[in-house]
Amino acid sequence: MVRQEEGEAVIRRIIHVDMDAFYASVEQRDDPALRGRPVAVGGSRQRGVVAAASYEARQYGVRSAMPSVTARRKCPELLFVPPRFDVYRAVSAQIHAIFARYTKLIQPLSLDEAYLDVTVPLVAHPSATAIAEEIRAAIRAETGLTASAGVSYNKFLAKLASDHRKPDGLYVITPRMGPRFVEGLPVERFHGIGPATAARMHALGIRTGLDLREWDMERLARHFGRAAAFYHGIARGLDERPVEPDRKRKSIGAERTLEQDIHHWDQALAVLDALVDRVWEASGRRGLSGRTVTVKIRYADFRHTGRARSLPSPISSRADLREIATGLMRPFFPPERGVRLLGVTLSNLDSQEAAASGTQFALELEAP
């Protein structure tokens, strides 16, 4: 929450900026015929996947990473448009240039969101809130898009704040508000607690921030290991993580805990396809590709295994990622015991520009 500067405690001022339905909003901006209509960026065929959905589409329950057939069933009027990652990267560069007017401490999370530490800004301003308002106004004026922003004294709360008034909103969580704001939220809303961890917490009777706060460190550590300190802190509105401008993502992965154990290859392949789609969509959204593919298997008795393969150059298509992941997974089937979890991870990451080696890196959202 605080850091020391010249012997004096200074409350950090953190802004989290998150573009509103970024890909879909860019498409609606550039094509007036799409404005006000439910739009999905992605492939519309049988094996297509939604990469992003406009707010009009979200009202029908359409979400990113959803199979296109499911999205079409939820919203028959849904309009599919193919992704244009070169355009999204260019707009993202505009937005990050705006951030750079106010601070050098910028930690991008993806093309459409970032943390900014404006404790000591590059320009004189009365408050972080005023800076956030000015950034949102500049984004609207220079890109024609809207952004939501959260302002707080740490990264965890700043991200919660940016979600609180979406779309096109601004919310501030002060040090006095922090613990009270957290205590009423369901744990699945906490950044850093994924679906699997939330399910484990629910099974232990932890459903809200207040429930989590009632657990001491020793008890949390028994159930959650090294993550216990982080969970202990955020339940109290505390997060000491700094904004890291040079932080590089090490891997992009997806895994799925199955409702019922599986034993057959065709079952595994269906799950594997969905995982590959999620990893590929996430890597495209962040402008990254990787050279190493890892598959993970956890059996019904909680033993786990896996295999990895590294290539001399980054993977350039979803079809290649699927082929490699399939080859790595195939020798484990048929398994001697039931399988309860499958996972796919892409690592040894490079930027899309490096991955493409001069050619366009494209997210394949349709079946090869």
Short mmCIF file of C-alpha atoms in Angstrom, two decimals:
data_model
loop_
_atom_site.label_atom_id
_atom_site.label_comp_id
_atom_site.label_asym_id
_atom_site.label_seq_id
_atom_site.Cartn_x
_atom_site.Cartn_y
_atom_site.Cartn_z
CA MET A 1 0.00 0.00 0.00
CA VAL A 2 2.85 2.36 0.80
CA ARG A 3 6.48 2.78 -0.08
CA GLN A 4 9.28 4.72 1.56
CA GLU A 5 10.75 7.79 -0.10
CA GLU A 6 13.34 9.82 1.83
CA GLY A 7 12.10 8.34 5.09
CA GLU A 8 8.49 9.33 4.53
CA ALA A 9 5.63 6.95 3.84
CA VAL A 10 3.96 7.72 0.52
CA ILE A 11 0.60 6.32 -0.52
CA ARG A 12 0.86 5.06 -4.07
CA ARG A 13 -1.51 6.36 -6.74
CA ILE A 14 -2.33 3.63 -9.26
CA ILE A 15 -4.60 3.85 -12.30
CA HIS A 16 -5.91 0.83 -14.17
CA VAL A 17 -7.17 1.68 -17.66
CA ASP A 18 -9.28 -0.86 -19.53
CA MET A 19 -10.67 -0.20 -23.00
CA ASP A 20 -14.38 -0.97 -23.40
CA ALA A 21 -15.01 -4.04 -25.63
CA PHE A 22 -11.84 -3.05 -27.46
CA TYR A 23 -11.81 -5.18 -30.62
CA ALA A 24 -15.56 -4.87 -31.17
CA SER A 25 -15.51 -1.14 -30.46
CA VAL A 26 -12.78 -0.61 -33.06
CA GLU A 27 -14.89 -2.47 -35.61
CA GLN A 28 -17.99 -0.42 -34.74
CA ARG A 29 -15.97 2.78 -34.96
CA ASP A 30 -14.67 1.92 -38.42
CA ASP A 31 -17.96 0.60 -39.83
CA PRO A 32 -21.02 2.76 -39.01
CA ALA A 33 -23.30 -0.10 -40.06
CA LEU A 34 -22.16 -2.05 -36.98
CA ARG A 35 -22.90 0.66 -34.44
CA GLY A 36 -25.59 -0.15 -31.93
CA ARG A 37 -25.78 -3.75 -33.14
CA PRO A 38 -24.58 -7.01 -31.54
CA VAL A 39 -21.11 -7.70 -32.93
CA ALA A 40 -18.68 -10.56 -32.41
CA VAL A 41 -15.09 -10.44 -33.58
CA GLY A 42 -14.16 -13.95 -34.65
CA GLY A 43 -15.13 -16.82 -36.90
CA SER A 44 -18.75 -17.64 -37.64
CA ARG A 45 -18.36 -21.23 -38.82
CA GLN A 46 -19.01 -24.44 -36.90
CA ARG A 47 -15.61 -24.43 -35.22
CA GLY A 48 -15.33 -20.65 -34.88
CA VAL A 49 -14.65 -18.89 -31.57
CA VAL A 50 -15.65 -15.43 -30.34
CA ALA A 51 -12.54 -13.34 -29.69
CA ALA A 52 -14.51 -10.29 -28.47
CA ALA A 53 -18.12 -9.18 -28.17
CA SER A 54 -19.72 -5.75 -28.23
CA TYR A 55 -21.82 -4.64 -25.27
CA GLU A 56 -24.94 -5.12 -27.40
CA ALA A 57 -23.93 -8.78 -27.85
CA ARG A 58 -23.04 -9.21 -24.18
CA GLN A 59 -26.62 -8.38 -23.25
CA TYR A 60 -27.52 -11.74 -24.81
CA GLY A 61 -24.82 -13.60 -22.88
CA VAL A 62 -22.24 -13.65 -25.69
CA ARG A 63 -18.69 -13.69 -24.28
CA SER A 64 -15.12 -14.03 -25.54
CA ALA A 65 -13.82 -17.61 -25.99
CA MET A 66 -17.39 -18.81 -26.53
CA PRO A 67 -17.93 -21.19 -29.47
CA SER A 68 -19.52 -19.28 -32.34
CA VAL A 69 -22.40 -21.74 -32.63
CA THR A 70 -23.28 -21.09 -28.99
CA ALA A 71 -23.03 -17.34 -29.49
CA ARG A 72 -25.30 -17.51 -32.55
CA ARG A 73 -27.81 -19.56 -30.57
CA LYS A 74 -27.87 -16.96 -27.80
CA CYS A 75 -28.13 -14.06 -30.26
CA PRO A 76 -29.51 -14.98 -33.71
CA GLU A 77 -28.92 -11.40 -34.94
CA LEU A 78 -25.22 -11.53 -34.05
CA LEU A 79 -22.91 -10.04 -36.69
CA PHE A 80 -19.50 -11.70 -37.05
CA VAL A 81 -16.50 -9.73 -38.31
CA PRO A 82 -12.98 -11.11 -38.83
CA PRO A 83 -10.24 -9.80 -36.51
CA ARG A 84 -7.78 -7.14 -37.72
CA PHE A 85 -4.90 -7.37 -35.30
CA ASP A 86 -2.72 -4.94 -37.21
CA VAL A 87 -5.40 -2.27 -36.62
CA TYR A 88 -5.82 -3.20 -32.93
CA ARG A 89 -2.05 -2.98 -32.40
CA ALA A 90 -1.92 0.44 -34.04
CA VAL A 91 -4.75 1.76 -31.86
CA SER A 92 -3.10 0.24 -28.78
CA ALA A 93 0.11 2.12 -29.63
CA GLN A 94 -1.88 5.38 -29.76
CA ILE A 95 -3.35 4.68 -26.35
CA HIS A 96 0.01 3.82 -24.79
CA ALA A 97 1.47 7.02 -26.22
CA ILE A 98 -1.22 8.89 -24.26
CA PHE A 99 -0.24 7.02 -21.07
CA ALA A 100 3.42 7.98 -21.62
CA ARG A 101 2.55 11.69 -21.32
CA TYR A 102 1.81 11.16 -17.63
CA THR A 103 4.21 8.50 -16.36
CA LYS A 104 7.06 6.19 -17.29
CA LEU A 105 5.71 3.52 -14.96
CA ILE A 106 3.33 1.70 -17.32
CA GLN A 107 2.67 -2.04 -17.10
CA PRO A 108 0.70 -3.29 -20.12
CA LEU A 109 -1.43 -6.36 -19.47
CA SER A 110 -2.64 -6.72 -23.07
CA LEU A 111 -3.38 -4.52 -26.06
CA ASP A 112 -6.35 -2.98 -24.26
CA GLU A 113 -5.43 -2.57 -20.59
CA ALA A 114 -2.57 -1.36 -18.42
CA TYR A 115 -1.56 -0.23 -14.95
CA LEU A 116 -0.06 3.23 -14.47
CA ASP A 117 1.77 4.44 -11.36
CA VAL A 118 1.21 8.22 -11.17
CA THR A 119 2.47 8.70 -7.62
CA VAL A 120 5.08 11.05 -9.10
CA PRO A 121 3.61 12.03 -12.51
CA LEU A 122 5.50 13.64 -15.35
CA VAL A 123 3.10 16.60 -15.35
CA ALA A 124 1.68 18.59 -12.45
CA HIS A 125 -1.80 17.43 -11.49
CA PRO A 126 -3.88 17.76 -8.36
CA SER A 127 -4.79 14.08 -8.16
CA ALA A 128 -4.65 10.67 -9.81
CA THR A 129 -8.38 11.02 -10.46
CA ALA A 130 -7.77 14.16 -12.53
CA ILE A 131 -5.09 12.33 -14.51
CA ALA A 132 -7.42 9.39 -15.14
CA GLU A 133 -10.16 11.74 -16.37
CA GLU A 134 -7.71 13.49 -18.68
CA ILE A 135 -6.44 10.18 -20.07
CA ARG A 136 -10.00 8.98 -20.77
CA ALA A 137 -10.82 12.27 -22.51
CA ALA A 138 -7.67 12.06 -24.64
CA ILE A 139 -8.44 8.47 -25.65
CA ARG A 140 -11.93 9.47 -26.72
CA ALA A 141 -10.71 12.52 -28.65
CA GLU A 142 -7.76 10.82 -30.38
CA THR A 143 -9.12 7.33 -31.06
CA GLY A 144 -12.91 7.73 -30.98
CA LEU A 145 -13.10 4.97 -28.34
CA THR A 146 -14.11 4.84 -24.69
CA ALA A 147 -12.11 3.56 -21.75
CA SER A 148 -12.96 2.76 -18.16
CA ALA A 149 -10.51 3.59 -15.38
CA GLY A 150 -10.02 2.68 -11.75
CA VAL A 151 -7.97 4.71 -9.30
CA SER A 152 -6.68 3.39 -6.00
CA TYR A 153 -3.66 2.92 -3.76
CA ASN A 154 -2.72 -0.49 -5.17
CA LYS A 155 -3.04 -2.58 -8.32
CA PHE A 156 -5.61 -5.04 -7.00
CA LEU A 157 -8.09 -2.34 -6.04
CA ALA A 158 -7.43 -0.21 -9.12
CA LYS A 159 -8.46 -3.13 -11.33
CA LEU A 160 -11.58 -3.79 -9.26
CA ALA A 161 -12.40 -0.09 -9.53
CA SER A 162 -12.12 -0.02 -13.34
CA ASP A 163 -14.63 -2.88 -13.56
CA HIS A 164 -17.04 -1.17 -11.18
CA ARG A 165 -18.40 1.45 -13.60
CA LYS A 166 -17.94 -0.17 -17.01
CA PRO A 167 -18.43 0.86 -19.72
CA ASP A 168 -17.06 4.41 -20.06
CA GLY A 169 -16.76 4.89 -16.31
CA LEU A 170 -14.36 6.02 -13.61
CA TYR A 171 -14.31 4.86 -10.00
CA VAL A 172 -12.01 5.68 -7.10
CA ILE A 173 -11.29 3.44 -4.09
CA THR A 174 -9.56 5.39 -1.31
CA PRO A 175 -7.47 3.83 1.49
CA ARG A 176 -10.39 4.30 3.88
CA MET A 177 -12.79 2.56 1.45
CA GLY A 178 -10.55 -0.37 0.47
CA PRO A 179 -11.22 -3.02 3.14
CA ARG A 180 -14.96 -2.32 3.18
CA PHE A 181 -15.18 -2.44 -0.62
CA VAL A 182 -13.49 -5.84 -0.72
CA GLU A 183 -15.47 -7.52 2.03
CA GLY A 184 -18.78 -7.60 0.16
CA LEU A 185 -17.46 -8.91 -3.15
CA PRO A 186 -17.67 -12.58 -4.18
CA VAL A 187 -14.19 -14.11 -4.41
CA GLU A 188 -14.69 -14.99 -8.07
CA ARG A 189 -14.63 -11.23 -8.79
CA PHE A 190 -11.09 -10.97 -7.41
CA HIS A 191 -8.36 -10.63 -10.01
CA GLY A 192 -5.95 -13.47 -9.23
CA ILE A 193 -8.62 -15.95 -8.13
CA GLY A 194 -9.66 -18.07 -11.10
CA PRO A 195 -12.66 -20.39 -11.45
CA ALA A 196 -10.87 -23.45 -10.06
CA THR A 197 -9.58 -21.60 -6.99
CA ALA A 198 -12.96 -19.95 -6.45
CA ALA A 199 -14.59 -23.40 -6.49
CA ARG A 200 -12.08 -24.64 -3.90
CA MET A 201 -12.81 -21.60 -1.73
CA HIS A 202 -16.56 -22.15 -2.03
CA ALA A 203 -16.08 -25.74 -0.86
CA LEU A 204 -14.30 -24.37 2.21
CA GLY A 205 -17.07 -21.88 2.92
CA ILE A 206 -15.22 -18.87 1.52
CA ARG A 207 -17.59 -16.94 -0.72
CA THR A 208 -16.86 -13.27 -0.07
CA GLY A 209 -13.94 -11.06 0.80
CA LEU A 210 -15.20 -10.98 4.39
CA ASP A 211 -15.17 -14.80 4.53
CA LEU A 212 -11.61 -14.81 3.22
CA ARG A 213 -10.54 -12.20 5.76
CA GLU A 214 -11.58 -14.49 8.61
CA TRP A 215 -8.91 -17.05 7.64
CA ASP A 216 -5.46 -16.55 9.17
CA MET A 217 -2.23 -17.07 7.25
CA GLU A 218 -1.49 -20.51 8.68
CA ARG A 219 -4.86 -21.88 7.68
CA LEU A 220 -4.71 -20.30 4.22
CA ALA A 221 -1.22 -21.71 3.65
CA ARG A 222 -2.40 -25.25 4.43
CA HIS A 223 -4.95 -25.03 1.62
CA PHE A 224 -3.41 -22.61 -0.89
CA GLY A 225 0.35 -22.81 -0.41
CA ARG A 226 2.42 -19.91 -1.69
CA ALA A 227 -0.66 -17.97 -2.82
CA ALA A 228 -1.82 -17.66 0.80
CA ALA A 229 0.05 -14.39 1.43
CA PHE A 230 -1.57 -12.74 -1.59
CA TYR A 231 -5.06 -13.90 -0.61
CA HIS A 232 -4.48 -12.79 3.00
CA GLY A 233 -3.52 -9.31 1.77
CA ILE A 234 -6.25 -8.68 -0.79
CA ALA A 235 -8.95 -9.71 1.68
CA ARG A 236 -7.79 -6.67 3.65
CA GLY A 237 -7.44 -4.36 0.67
CA LEU A 238 -3.64 -4.74 0.64
CA ASP A 239 -1.42 -5.41 -2.37
CA GLU A 240 2.28 -4.53 -2.37
CA ARG A 241 2.98 -5.46 -6.00
CA PRO A 242 4.64 -2.58 -7.86
CA VAL A 243 3.77 -1.45 -11.37
CA GLU A 244 6.47 -3.16 -13.44
CA PRO A 245 7.16 -1.43 -16.77
CA ASP A 246 9.58 -4.08 -18.00
CA ARG A 247 7.63 -7.09 -16.81
CA LYS A 248 7.35 -9.72 -19.52
CA ARG A 249 4.74 -12.43 -19.57
CA LYS A 250 6.38 -15.86 -19.30
CA SER A 251 3.55 -18.04 -20.55
CA ILE A 252 -0.07 -18.19 -21.66
CA GLY A 253 -2.06 -21.23 -20.60
CA ALA A 254 -5.53 -22.67 -20.19
CA GLU A 255 -6.72 -25.69 -18.29
CA ARG A 256 -10.04 -27.33 -17.56
CA THR A 257 -11.13 -29.43 -14.62
CA LEU A 258 -13.65 -31.90 -16.01
CA GLU A 259 -17.06 -32.50 -14.48
CA GLN A 260 -16.57 -36.23 -15.00
CA ASP A 261 -13.35 -38.18 -15.48
CA ILE A 262 -12.65 -39.08 -19.08
CA HIS A 263 -11.00 -42.19 -20.52
CA HIS A 264 -11.29 -41.88 -24.31
CA TRP A 265 -9.28 -39.99 -26.89
CA ASP A 266 -12.28 -38.42 -28.65
CA GLN A 267 -13.35 -36.90 -25.31
CA ALA A 268 -9.87 -35.53 -24.69
CA LEU A 269 -9.63 -34.13 -28.21
CA ALA A 270 -12.83 -32.11 -27.79
CA VAL A 271 -11.47 -30.55 -24.60
CA LEU A 272 -8.05 -30.02 -26.16
CA ASP A 273 -9.57 -28.11 -29.09
CA ALA A 274 -11.31 -25.70 -26.72
CA LEU A 275 -8.09 -25.17 -24.73
CA VAL A 276 -6.10 -24.48 -27.90
CA ASP A 277 -8.72 -21.91 -28.93
CA ARG A 278 -8.44 -20.14 -25.58
CA VAL A 279 -4.63 -20.06 -25.62
CA TRP A 280 -4.47 -18.91 -29.22
CA GLU A 281 -7.07 -16.19 -28.70
CA ALA A 282 -5.28 -14.96 -25.56
CA SER A 283 -1.89 -14.90 -27.30
CA GLY A 284 -3.33 -12.96 -30.23
CA ARG A 285 -5.03 -10.49 -27.89
CA ARG A 286 -1.70 -9.81 -26.17
CA GLY A 287 0.29 -9.64 -29.40
CA LEU A 288 2.40 -12.67 -28.46
CA SER A 289 3.42 -16.04 -29.83
CA GLY A 290 5.60 -18.77 -28.36
CA ARG A 291 8.10 -21.48 -29.22
CA THR A 292 7.26 -24.04 -26.52
CA VAL A 293 4.01 -25.99 -26.12
CA THR A 294 3.28 -27.92 -22.93
CA VAL A 295 0.36 -30.23 -22.23
CA LYS A 296 -0.70 -31.16 -18.72
CA ILE A 297 -2.75 -34.09 -17.47
CA ARG A 298 -4.05 -34.65 -13.95
CA TYR A 299 -5.53 -38.03 -13.15
CA ALA A 300 -8.44 -38.90 -10.89
CA ASP A 301 -6.01 -39.74 -8.06
CA PHE A 302 -4.46 -36.23 -8.46
CA ARG A 303 -1.21 -37.50 -9.89
CA HIS A 304 -0.15 -35.43 -12.85
CA THR A 305 2.11 -35.63 -15.86
CA GLY A 306 2.82 -33.76 -19.06
CA ARG A 307 5.05 -33.27 -22.05
CA ALA A 308 6.57 -30.27 -23.82
CA ARG A 309 8.00 -29.52 -27.23
CA SER A 310 10.11 -26.52 -28.24
CA LEU A 311 10.49 -25.23 -31.79
CA PRO A 312 13.29 -23.10 -33.28
CA SER A 313 10.81 -20.34 -34.24
CA PRO A 314 7.48 -19.10 -32.82
CA ILE A 315 4.29 -20.93 -33.75
CA SER A 316 2.50 -18.96 -36.46
CA SER A 317 -1.00 -20.46 -36.61
CA ARG A 318 -3.69 -22.04 -34.48
CA ALA A 319 -3.54 -25.13 -36.70
CA ASP A 320 0.15 -25.60 -35.83
CA LEU A 321 -0.54 -25.12 -32.12
CA ARG A 322 -3.32 -27.70 -32.29
CA GLU A 323 -1.17 -30.18 -34.18
CA ILE A 324 1.68 -29.93 -31.67
CA ALA A 325 -0.62 -30.10 -28.62
CA THR A 326 -2.44 -33.08 -30.11
CA GLY A 327 0.82 -34.91 -30.76
CA LEU A 328 1.99 -34.29 -27.20
CA MET A 329 -1.30 -35.46 -25.66
CA ARG A 330 -1.95 -38.53 -27.83
CA PRO A 331 0.54 -40.94 -26.19
CA PHE A 332 -1.25 -40.63 -22.85
CA PHE A 333 -4.41 -42.23 -24.25
CA PRO A 334 -5.97 -44.57 -23.41
CA PRO A 335 -4.99 -43.78 -19.80
CA GLU A 336 -4.66 -46.36 -17.04
CA ARG A 337 -6.93 -44.26 -14.82
CA GLY A 338 -9.51 -41.52 -15.38
CA VAL A 339 -8.39 -38.03 -16.34
CA ARG A 340 -9.85 -35.12 -14.36
CA LEU A 341 -7.90 -32.14 -15.80
CA LEU A 342 -6.28 -31.18 -19.10
CA GLY A 343 -4.15 -28.12 -19.82
CA VAL A 344 -2.25 -26.43 -22.66
CA THR A 345 0.45 -23.77 -22.19
CA LEU A 346 2.42 -21.66 -24.67
CA SER A 347 5.77 -20.33 -23.41
CA ASN A 348 9.09 -18.91 -24.62
CA LEU A 349 7.03 -15.96 -25.76
CA ASP A 350 7.90 -13.33 -28.37
CA SER A 351 6.02 -10.32 -29.66
CA GLN A 352 3.88 -10.85 -32.73
CA GLU A 353 6.29 -8.81 -34.81
CA ALA A 354 9.17 -11.10 -33.83
CA ALA A 355 7.02 -14.16 -34.27
CA ALA A 356 5.93 -13.17 -37.72
CA SER A 357 9.46 -12.45 -38.93
CA GLY A 358 8.13 -9.78 -41.24
CA THR A 359 4.79 -11.39 -41.99
CA GLN A 360 1.40 -10.80 -40.40
CA PHE A 361 0.58 -12.93 -37.36
CA ALA A 362 -3.08 -13.96 -37.65
CA LEU A 363 -5.43 -15.43 -35.08
CA GLU A 364 -7.17 -18.40 -36.64
CA LEU A 365 -10.70 -18.44 -35.28
CA GLU A 366 -12.12 -20.92 -37.73
CA ALA A 367 -11.47 -24.60 -38.21
CA PRO A 368 -8.46 -25.28 -40.43
#
